[in-house]
Structures are given as structure tokens and as C-alpha cells.
Short mmCIF file of C-alpha atoms and ligand atoms in Angstrom, two decimals:
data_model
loop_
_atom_site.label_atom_id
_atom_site.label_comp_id
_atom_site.label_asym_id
_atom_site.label_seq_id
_atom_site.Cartn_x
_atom_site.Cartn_y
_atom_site.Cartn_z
CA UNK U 1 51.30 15.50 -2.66
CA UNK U 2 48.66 17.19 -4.45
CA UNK U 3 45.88 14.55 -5.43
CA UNK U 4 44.59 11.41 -3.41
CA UNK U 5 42.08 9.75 -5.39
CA UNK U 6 40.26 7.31 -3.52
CA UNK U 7 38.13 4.51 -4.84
CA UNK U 8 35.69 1.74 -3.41
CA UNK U 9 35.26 -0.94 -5.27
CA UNK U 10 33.14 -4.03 -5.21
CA UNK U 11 33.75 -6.63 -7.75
CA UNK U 12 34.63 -4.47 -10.53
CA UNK U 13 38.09 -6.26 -11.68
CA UNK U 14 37.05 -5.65 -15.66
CA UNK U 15 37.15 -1.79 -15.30
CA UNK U 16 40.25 -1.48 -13.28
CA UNK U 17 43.05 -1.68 -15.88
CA UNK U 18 41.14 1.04 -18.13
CA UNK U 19 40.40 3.51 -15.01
CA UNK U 20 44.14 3.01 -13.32
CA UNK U 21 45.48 4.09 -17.28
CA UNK U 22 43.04 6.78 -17.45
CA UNK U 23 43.63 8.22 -14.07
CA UNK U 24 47.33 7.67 -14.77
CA UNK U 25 47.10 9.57 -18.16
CA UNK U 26 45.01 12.75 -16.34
CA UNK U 27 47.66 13.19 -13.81
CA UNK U 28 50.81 13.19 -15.93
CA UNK U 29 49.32 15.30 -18.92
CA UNK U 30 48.78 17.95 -16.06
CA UNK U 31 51.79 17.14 -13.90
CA UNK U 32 49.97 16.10 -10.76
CA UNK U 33 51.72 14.42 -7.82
CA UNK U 34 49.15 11.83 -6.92
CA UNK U 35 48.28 8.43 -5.18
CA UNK U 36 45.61 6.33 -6.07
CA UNK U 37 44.00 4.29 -3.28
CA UNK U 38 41.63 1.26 -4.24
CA UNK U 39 39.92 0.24 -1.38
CA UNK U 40 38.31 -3.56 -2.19
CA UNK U 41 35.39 -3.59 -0.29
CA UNK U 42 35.82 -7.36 -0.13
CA UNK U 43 35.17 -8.27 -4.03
CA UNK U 44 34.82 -11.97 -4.52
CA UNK U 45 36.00 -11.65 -8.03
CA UNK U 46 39.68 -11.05 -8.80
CA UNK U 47 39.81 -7.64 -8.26
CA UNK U 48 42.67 -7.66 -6.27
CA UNK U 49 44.76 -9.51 -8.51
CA UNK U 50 44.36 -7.28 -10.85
CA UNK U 51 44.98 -3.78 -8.61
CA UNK U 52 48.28 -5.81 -7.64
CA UNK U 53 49.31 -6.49 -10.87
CA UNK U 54 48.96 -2.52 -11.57
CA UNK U 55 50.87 -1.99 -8.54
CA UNK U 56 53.95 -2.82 -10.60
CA UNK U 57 53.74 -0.61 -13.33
CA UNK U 58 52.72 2.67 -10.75
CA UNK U 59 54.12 3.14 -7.99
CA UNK U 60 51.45 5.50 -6.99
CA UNK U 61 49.24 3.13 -6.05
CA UNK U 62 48.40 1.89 -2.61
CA UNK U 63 45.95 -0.56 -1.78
CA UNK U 64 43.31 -2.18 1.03
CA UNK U 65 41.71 -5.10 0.69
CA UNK U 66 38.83 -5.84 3.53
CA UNK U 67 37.96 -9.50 4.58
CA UNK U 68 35.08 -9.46 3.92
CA UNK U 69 32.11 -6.63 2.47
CA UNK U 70 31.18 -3.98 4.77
CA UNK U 71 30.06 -1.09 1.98
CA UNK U 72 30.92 1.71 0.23
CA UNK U 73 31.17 4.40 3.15
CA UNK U 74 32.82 2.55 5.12
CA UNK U 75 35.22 1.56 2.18
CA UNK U 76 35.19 5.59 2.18
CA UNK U 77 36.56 6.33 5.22
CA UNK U 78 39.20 3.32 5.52
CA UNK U 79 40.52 5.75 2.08
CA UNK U 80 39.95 9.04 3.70
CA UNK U 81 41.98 7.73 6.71
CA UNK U 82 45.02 6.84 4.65
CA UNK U 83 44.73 9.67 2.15
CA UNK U 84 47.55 12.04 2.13
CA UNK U 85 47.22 14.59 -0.66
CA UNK U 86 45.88 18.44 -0.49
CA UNK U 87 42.95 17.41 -2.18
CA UNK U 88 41.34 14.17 -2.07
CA UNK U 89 39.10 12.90 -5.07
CA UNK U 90 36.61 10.10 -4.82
CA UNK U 91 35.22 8.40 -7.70
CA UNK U 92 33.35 5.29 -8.37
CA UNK U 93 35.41 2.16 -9.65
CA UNK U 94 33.00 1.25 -12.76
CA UNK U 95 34.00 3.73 -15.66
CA UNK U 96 30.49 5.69 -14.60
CA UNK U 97 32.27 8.78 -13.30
CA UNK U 98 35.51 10.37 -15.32
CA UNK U 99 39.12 10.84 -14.33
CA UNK U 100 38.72 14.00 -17.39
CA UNK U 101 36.97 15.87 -14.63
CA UNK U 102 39.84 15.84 -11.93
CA UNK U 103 41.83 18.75 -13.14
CA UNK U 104 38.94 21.40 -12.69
CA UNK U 105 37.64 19.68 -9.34
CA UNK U 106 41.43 20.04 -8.16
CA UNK U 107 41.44 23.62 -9.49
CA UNK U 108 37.69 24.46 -7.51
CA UNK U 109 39.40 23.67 -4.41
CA UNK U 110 42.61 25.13 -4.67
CA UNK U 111 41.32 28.35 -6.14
CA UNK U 112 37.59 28.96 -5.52
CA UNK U 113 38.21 28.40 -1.96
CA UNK U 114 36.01 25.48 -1.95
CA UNK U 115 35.94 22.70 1.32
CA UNK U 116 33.90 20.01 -0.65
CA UNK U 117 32.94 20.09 -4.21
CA UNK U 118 30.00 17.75 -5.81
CA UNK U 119 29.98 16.43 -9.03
CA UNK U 120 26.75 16.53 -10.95
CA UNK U 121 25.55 14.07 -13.31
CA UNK U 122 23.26 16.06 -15.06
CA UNK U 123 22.69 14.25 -17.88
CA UNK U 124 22.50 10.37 -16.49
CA UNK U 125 22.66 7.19 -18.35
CA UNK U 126 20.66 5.06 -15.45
CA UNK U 127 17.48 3.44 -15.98
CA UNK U 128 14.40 5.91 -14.95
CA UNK U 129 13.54 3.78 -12.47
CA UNK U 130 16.50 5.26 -10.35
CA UNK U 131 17.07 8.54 -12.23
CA UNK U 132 13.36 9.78 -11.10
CA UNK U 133 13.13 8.18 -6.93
CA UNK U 134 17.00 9.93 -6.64
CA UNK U 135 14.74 13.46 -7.65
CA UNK U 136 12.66 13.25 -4.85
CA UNK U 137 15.25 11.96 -2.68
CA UNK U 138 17.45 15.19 -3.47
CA UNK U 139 14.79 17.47 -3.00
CA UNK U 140 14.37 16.02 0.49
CA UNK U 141 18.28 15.89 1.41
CA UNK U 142 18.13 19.71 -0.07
CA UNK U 143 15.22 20.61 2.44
CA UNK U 144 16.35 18.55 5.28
CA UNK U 145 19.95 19.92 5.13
CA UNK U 146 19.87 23.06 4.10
CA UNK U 147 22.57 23.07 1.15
CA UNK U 148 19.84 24.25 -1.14
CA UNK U 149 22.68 24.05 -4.08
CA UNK U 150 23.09 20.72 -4.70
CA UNK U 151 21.15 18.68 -7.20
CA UNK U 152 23.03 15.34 -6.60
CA UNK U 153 24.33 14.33 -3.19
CA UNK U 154 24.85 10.88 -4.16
CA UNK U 155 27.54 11.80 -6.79
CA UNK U 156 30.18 9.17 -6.08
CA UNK U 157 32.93 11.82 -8.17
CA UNK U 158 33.77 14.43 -4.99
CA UNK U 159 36.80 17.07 -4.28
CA UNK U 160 37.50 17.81 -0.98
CA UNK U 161 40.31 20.07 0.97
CA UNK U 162 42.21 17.34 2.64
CA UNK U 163 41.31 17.86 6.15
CA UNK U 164 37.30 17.65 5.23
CA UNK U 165 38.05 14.18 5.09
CA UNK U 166 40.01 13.93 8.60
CA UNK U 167 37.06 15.40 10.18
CA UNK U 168 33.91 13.32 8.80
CA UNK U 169 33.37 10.01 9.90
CA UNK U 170 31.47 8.07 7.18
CA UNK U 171 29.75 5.27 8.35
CA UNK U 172 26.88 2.63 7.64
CA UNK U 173 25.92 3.85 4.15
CA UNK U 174 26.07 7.60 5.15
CA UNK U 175 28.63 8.29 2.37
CA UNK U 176 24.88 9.83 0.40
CA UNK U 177 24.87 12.40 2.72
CA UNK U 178 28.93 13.20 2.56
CA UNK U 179 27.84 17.00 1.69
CA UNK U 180 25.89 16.88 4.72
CA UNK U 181 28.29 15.11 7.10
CA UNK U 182 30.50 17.73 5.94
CA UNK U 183 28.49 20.85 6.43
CA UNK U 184 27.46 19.57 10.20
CA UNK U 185 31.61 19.13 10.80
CA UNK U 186 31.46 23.11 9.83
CA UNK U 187 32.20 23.04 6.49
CA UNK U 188 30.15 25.56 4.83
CA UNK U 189 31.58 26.34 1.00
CA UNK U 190 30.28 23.53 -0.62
CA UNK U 191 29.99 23.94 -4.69
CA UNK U 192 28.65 21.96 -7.58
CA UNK U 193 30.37 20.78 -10.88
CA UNK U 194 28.09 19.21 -13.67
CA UNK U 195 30.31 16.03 -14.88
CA UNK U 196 29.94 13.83 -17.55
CA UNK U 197 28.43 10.64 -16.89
CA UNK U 198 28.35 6.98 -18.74
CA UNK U 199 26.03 3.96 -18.63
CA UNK U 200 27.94 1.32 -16.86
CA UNK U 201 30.48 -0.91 -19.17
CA UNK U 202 31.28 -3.58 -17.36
CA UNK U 203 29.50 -5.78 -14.05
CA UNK U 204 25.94 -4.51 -12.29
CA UNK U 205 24.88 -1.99 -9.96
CA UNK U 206 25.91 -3.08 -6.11
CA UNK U 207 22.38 -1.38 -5.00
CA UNK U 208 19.00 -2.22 -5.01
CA UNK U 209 15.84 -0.25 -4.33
CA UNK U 210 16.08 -0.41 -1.01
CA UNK U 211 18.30 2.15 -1.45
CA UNK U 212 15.63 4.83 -0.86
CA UNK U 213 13.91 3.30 2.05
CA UNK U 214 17.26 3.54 3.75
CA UNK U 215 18.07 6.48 1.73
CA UNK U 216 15.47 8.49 4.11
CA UNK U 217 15.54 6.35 7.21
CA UNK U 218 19.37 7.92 7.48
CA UNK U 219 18.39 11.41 6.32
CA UNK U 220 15.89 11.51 9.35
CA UNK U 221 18.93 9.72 11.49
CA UNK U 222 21.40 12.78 10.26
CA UNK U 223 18.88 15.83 11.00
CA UNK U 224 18.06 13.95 14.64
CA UNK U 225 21.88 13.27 15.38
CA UNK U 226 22.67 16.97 14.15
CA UNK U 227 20.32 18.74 15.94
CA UNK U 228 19.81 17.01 19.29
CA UNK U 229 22.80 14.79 19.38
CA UNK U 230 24.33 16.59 21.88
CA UNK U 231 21.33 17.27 23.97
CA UNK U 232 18.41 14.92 23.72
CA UNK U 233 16.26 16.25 26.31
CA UNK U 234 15.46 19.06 24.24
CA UNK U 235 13.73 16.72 21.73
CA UNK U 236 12.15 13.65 23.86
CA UNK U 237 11.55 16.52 27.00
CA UNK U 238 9.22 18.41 24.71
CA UNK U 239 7.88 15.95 23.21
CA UNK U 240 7.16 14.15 26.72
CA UNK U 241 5.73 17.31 28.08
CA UNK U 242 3.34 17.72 25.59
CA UNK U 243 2.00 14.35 25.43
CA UNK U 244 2.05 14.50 29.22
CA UNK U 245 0.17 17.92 29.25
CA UNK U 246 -3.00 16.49 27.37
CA UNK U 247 -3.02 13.56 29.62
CA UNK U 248 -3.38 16.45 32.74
CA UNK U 249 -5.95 18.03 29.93
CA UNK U 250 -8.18 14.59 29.81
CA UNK U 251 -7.92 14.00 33.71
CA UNK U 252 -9.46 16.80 34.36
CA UNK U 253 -11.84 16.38 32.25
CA UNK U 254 -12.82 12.95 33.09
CA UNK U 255 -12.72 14.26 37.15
CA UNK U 256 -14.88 17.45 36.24
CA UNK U 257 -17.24 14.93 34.35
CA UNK U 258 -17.71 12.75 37.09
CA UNK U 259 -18.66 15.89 39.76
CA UNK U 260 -20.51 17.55 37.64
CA UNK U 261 -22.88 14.20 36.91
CA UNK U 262 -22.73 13.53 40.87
CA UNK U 263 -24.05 17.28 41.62
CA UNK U 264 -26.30 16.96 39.14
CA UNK U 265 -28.02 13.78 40.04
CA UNK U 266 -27.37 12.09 36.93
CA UNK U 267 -27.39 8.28 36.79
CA UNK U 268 -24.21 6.95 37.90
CA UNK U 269 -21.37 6.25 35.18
CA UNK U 270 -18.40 4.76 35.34
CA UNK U 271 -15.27 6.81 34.55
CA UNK U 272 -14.23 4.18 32.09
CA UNK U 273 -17.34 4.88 30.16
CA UNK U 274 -15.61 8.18 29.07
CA UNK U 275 -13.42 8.29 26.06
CA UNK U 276 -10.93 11.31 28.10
CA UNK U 277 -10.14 8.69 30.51
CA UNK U 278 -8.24 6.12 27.81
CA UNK U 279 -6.35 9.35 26.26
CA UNK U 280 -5.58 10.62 29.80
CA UNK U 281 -4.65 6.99 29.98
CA UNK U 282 -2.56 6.42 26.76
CA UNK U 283 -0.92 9.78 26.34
CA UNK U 284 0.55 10.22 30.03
CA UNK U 285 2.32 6.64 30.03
CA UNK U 286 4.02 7.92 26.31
CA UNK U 287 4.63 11.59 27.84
CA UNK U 288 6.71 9.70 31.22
CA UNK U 289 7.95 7.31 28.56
CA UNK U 290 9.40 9.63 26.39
CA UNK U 291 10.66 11.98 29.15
CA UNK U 292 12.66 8.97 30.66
CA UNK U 293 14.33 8.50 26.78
CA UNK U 294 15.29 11.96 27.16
CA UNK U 295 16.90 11.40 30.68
CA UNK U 296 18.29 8.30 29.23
CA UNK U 297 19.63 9.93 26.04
CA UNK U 298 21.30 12.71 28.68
CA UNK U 299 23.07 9.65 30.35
CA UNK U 300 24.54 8.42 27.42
CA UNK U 301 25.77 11.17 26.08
CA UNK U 302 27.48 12.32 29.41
CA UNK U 303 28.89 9.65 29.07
CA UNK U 304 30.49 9.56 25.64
CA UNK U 305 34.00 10.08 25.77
CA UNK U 306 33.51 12.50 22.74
CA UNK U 307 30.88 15.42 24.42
CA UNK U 308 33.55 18.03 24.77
CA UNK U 309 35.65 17.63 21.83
CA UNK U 310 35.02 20.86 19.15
CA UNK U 311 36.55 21.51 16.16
CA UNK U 312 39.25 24.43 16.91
CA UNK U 313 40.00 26.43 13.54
CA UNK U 314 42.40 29.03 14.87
CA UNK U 315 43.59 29.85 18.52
CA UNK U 316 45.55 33.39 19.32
CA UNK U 317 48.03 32.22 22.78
N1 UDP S 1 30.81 -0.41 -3.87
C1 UDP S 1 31.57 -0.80 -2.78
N2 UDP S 1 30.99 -1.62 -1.83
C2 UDP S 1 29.68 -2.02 -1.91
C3 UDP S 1 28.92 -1.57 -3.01
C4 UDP S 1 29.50 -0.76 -3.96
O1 UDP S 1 32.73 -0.46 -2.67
O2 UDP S 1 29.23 -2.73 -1.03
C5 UDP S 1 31.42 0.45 -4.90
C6 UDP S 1 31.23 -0.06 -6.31
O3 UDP S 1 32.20 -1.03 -6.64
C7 UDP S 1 31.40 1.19 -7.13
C8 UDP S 1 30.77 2.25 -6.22
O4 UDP S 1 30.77 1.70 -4.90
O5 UDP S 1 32.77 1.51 -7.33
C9 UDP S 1 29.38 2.62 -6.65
O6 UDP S 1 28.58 1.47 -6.80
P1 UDP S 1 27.60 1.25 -8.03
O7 UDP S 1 28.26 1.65 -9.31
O8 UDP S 1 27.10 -0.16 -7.95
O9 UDP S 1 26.42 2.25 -7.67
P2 UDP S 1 25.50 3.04 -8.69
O10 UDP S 1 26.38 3.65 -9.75
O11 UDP S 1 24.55 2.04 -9.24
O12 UDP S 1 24.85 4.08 -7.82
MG1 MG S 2 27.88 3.00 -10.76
#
């Protein structure tokens, strides 16, 4: 099968009919084998009604409907699980992104040699009050994880070679950092496509503000995971050693303070009079502290059933 196009959908029961024909028409005007899997991410509307009521005109349709509403990555990888085509498109459910675009994301893979390619809406019809925080928030996912290329991450219209999607787990509402995800599975040719982008037709925007806020709470949780999920001593152990190291600093400071007052035959203070003392204080309980995270970090991941599986691209026996 050449095509899987997957699609999350939340409530969105007035643009199905129009994207199912429009997907439909894309695929046969180019003579695509396809499926199209709508994944309702527990829509209280009639949204599945109406996907099984397509059902019966295509037969390339498949279709999961979740009890209740978890989001959209994990709608995301419920799809990527069941997708079975060489090249697996995802695209939002509310008319924003367009099926036009599929044939040229289909051809970047299959010819350019691309693992994961990002649509770009370069010209957006969102409010500014999202179109300018989602700047800033891309030139932070740029920094953070290194794909200096990519202007959009949050693009919900993606290509990927099928297996990209067998080997990133999208969880929580990681599906912004999907480029990211990808590129820390060892994916490294990731490309760009500017697409064409409308205002919303039908229903409302599923997210809020808060969307940045958690936006960057799970960029930091990415670059941690990445870096020092496999070893988090290297990140708490330093961190602990430092801290640790100035308390040493301020002990001996407060002790040298103290001797050199009772040579002296200075009037008598009390240690606690010193300011070293409370940061000898402070600083060597967060050093131990953090050292024991690291120790306890160690422990978890030795035990994680997971620590010594790796990726194996080719093998000669
Ligand atoms: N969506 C979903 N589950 C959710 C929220 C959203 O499956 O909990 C789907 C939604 O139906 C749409 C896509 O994710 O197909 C993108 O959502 P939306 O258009 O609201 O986001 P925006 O375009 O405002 O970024
Ligand atoms: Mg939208």
C-alpha cells in the first residue's frame, strides 16, 4: 500500500464528509493505493456516525473510536500503530491542512530520500494571538533540538517513511515535538514543505493557551529524557557535586573564621552569626539530595525492561 493517512479528530463531524471526498479525489486522480484511518479521539458529537456512514461508500477506510478523550498524540500513535502504507501522512481533521499537498509529500519521501517531512504553514490564517507565541516557541524547539530547518514543528500535515512511525512513541501531547521524537529515534533527513493553509470552516480550536506553558515544560522534558535518559547520574551527580563542593567551600570558611577570631582574641561569636554557615548549611543538604536522585534515577533505569534495546539498521552475519 502506498499511502496511510492518519487523522485525529475531536468533534469535527461537519468537516468529515468534505475531507474523506477530498482525500478520496487526491488519491484516485494520482492512482494511489491508500487507507484512511480516523482515529476519534472520543468526540461527543456524531462524528462517528458520520466516519461510519463513509465507511460504505470507501472501502479504504478504517476506523478507531476511543472511550473516552485522551488527545491528539496519543490519537497519533493508536494511527501510527495500525498504519500500513510506505508512507504515512498525518493531517488535521478540520479542513485547516490540504489533501492537494499529499502527492508532493509522498513524492519527498519516496524520492528525496526523506525519513520525516514537515509541512509549513507559512502563510497562516490563525488569530495573532497564536501565530506570534508559536514564533518564539519554534525558535526554542529549533535551539533546543537542533533541527535548525524547521520553521513549524507543530504542523499537524506530516510525511513520514513508514517505519519512522513504528519507532516513535508519541505520548502525552508530545506529538509538537514529532520532528524531534523522530530525530532522537535516529532519524536524521528531516525536510520542510511550505503548504497551504485555511482559517478553520467548521467547530473551534481543541487548544487553549496553555498550550505554550506545556508547550516548553515538554521541550525541557524531551532535551532531559534525550540526553540523560539513559544515565542520570551524569546530570543530578554533577549537579550534586557542585552544590556539595561550595557547601565544603563555606565550612571551611565558617571553621577558619572561628580559629582565626579565637587566635586572635576577638570577642566570642557564634558560628551561626556567620552567613557561610547557612549556605554551607543549605547547599550540602541539596548537593546529597540531588546526588541520591541521581542514584535513584540509576535504579530505575536498571531497572527498565527497555535499557538495552537499540535500534539495529543493518547487521552483516
Ligand atoms: N484533536 C484530537 N484530540 C484532542 C484535540 C484535538 O484528536 O484532544 C484533533 C482535532 O480534532 C484536529 C487536530 O487534533 O483534527 C488539531 O486540532 P485543532 O484544529 O483544534 O488545533 P489547532 O489547529 O487550533 O492547532
Ligand atoms: Mg486546526
Amino acid at each position: 500500500m502506498d499511502i496511510s493517512v492518519v487523522i485525529p479528530l475531536y468533534n469535527e463531524a461537519e468537516s468529515l464528509p468534505e475531507l474523506e471526498a477530498w482525500i478520496r479525489r487526491v488519491m484516485d486522480q494520482n492512482g494511489f493505493s491508500y487507507e484512511i484511518l480516523f482515529i476519534d479521539d472520543g468526540s461527543t458529537d456524531d462524528s462517528w456516525e458520520v466516519i461510519e456512514r463513509l465507511k460504505k461508500d470507501n472501502q479504504a477506510i478504517r476506523g478507531v473510536s476511543f472511550r473516552r478523550n485522551y488527545g491528539k498524540s496519543p490519537a497519533l500513535n493508536t494511527g501510527f500503530a495500525r498504519a500500513q502504507g510506505d508512507v504515512v501522512i498525518t493531517m488535521d481533521a478540520d479542513l485547516q491542512d490540504s489533501p492537494d499537498e499529499i502527492p508532493e509529500l509522498y513524492r519527498m519521501i519516496k524520492e528525496d530520500g526523506y525519513d520525516l517531512v514537515s509541512g509549513w504553514k507559512q502563510k497562516r490564517y490563525d488569530p495573532l494571538s497564536k501565530t506570534l507565541p508559536t514564533k518564539l516557541f519554534n525558535a526554542t524547539a529549533r535551539r533546543v533540538s537542533g533541527i535548525h530547518n524547521l520553521h513549524d514543528f507543530n504542523c499537524g500535515l506530516k510525511a513520514y517513511r513508514g517505519k519512522v512511525v513504528k519507532r516513535i512513541e508519541v505520548y502525552g501531547d508530545m506529538h509538537r515535538y514529532i520532528p524531534y521524537l523522530a530525530k532522537l529515534a535516529g532519524f536524521n533527513r528531516i525536510g520542510e514543505k511550505v503548504v497551504h493553509h485555511q482559517a478553520r470552516k467548521y467547530g473551534k480550536t481543541k487548544f487553549g493557551l496553555d498550550r505554550f506553558v506545556n508547550g516548553y515544560l515538554d521541550l525541557a522534558t524531551l532535551w532531559f529524557t534525550g540526553k540523560f535518559g539513559g544515565k542520570p547520574m551524569h546530570f543530578f551527580g554533577l549537579l550534586g557535586s557542585l552544590m556539595f563542593f561550595l557547601g565544603l567551600v563555606a565550612v571551611i570558611l565558617v571553621g577558619a573564621i572561628k580559629l582565626w577570631n579565637l587566635h586572635h582574641g576577638n570577642p566570642y561569636t557564634l558560628v551561626t552569626s556567620s552567613p557561610y554557615f547557612y549556605i554551607a548549611l543549605v547547599t550540602m543538604i541539596l548537593g546529597t539530595q540531588l546526588f541520591l536522585t541521581g542514584f535513584l534515577g540509576e535504579l530505575v533505569v536498571r531497572n527498565s525492561t527497555r535499557r538495552n534495546e537499540y535500534e539495529i539498521e543493518t547487521e552483516i552475519k
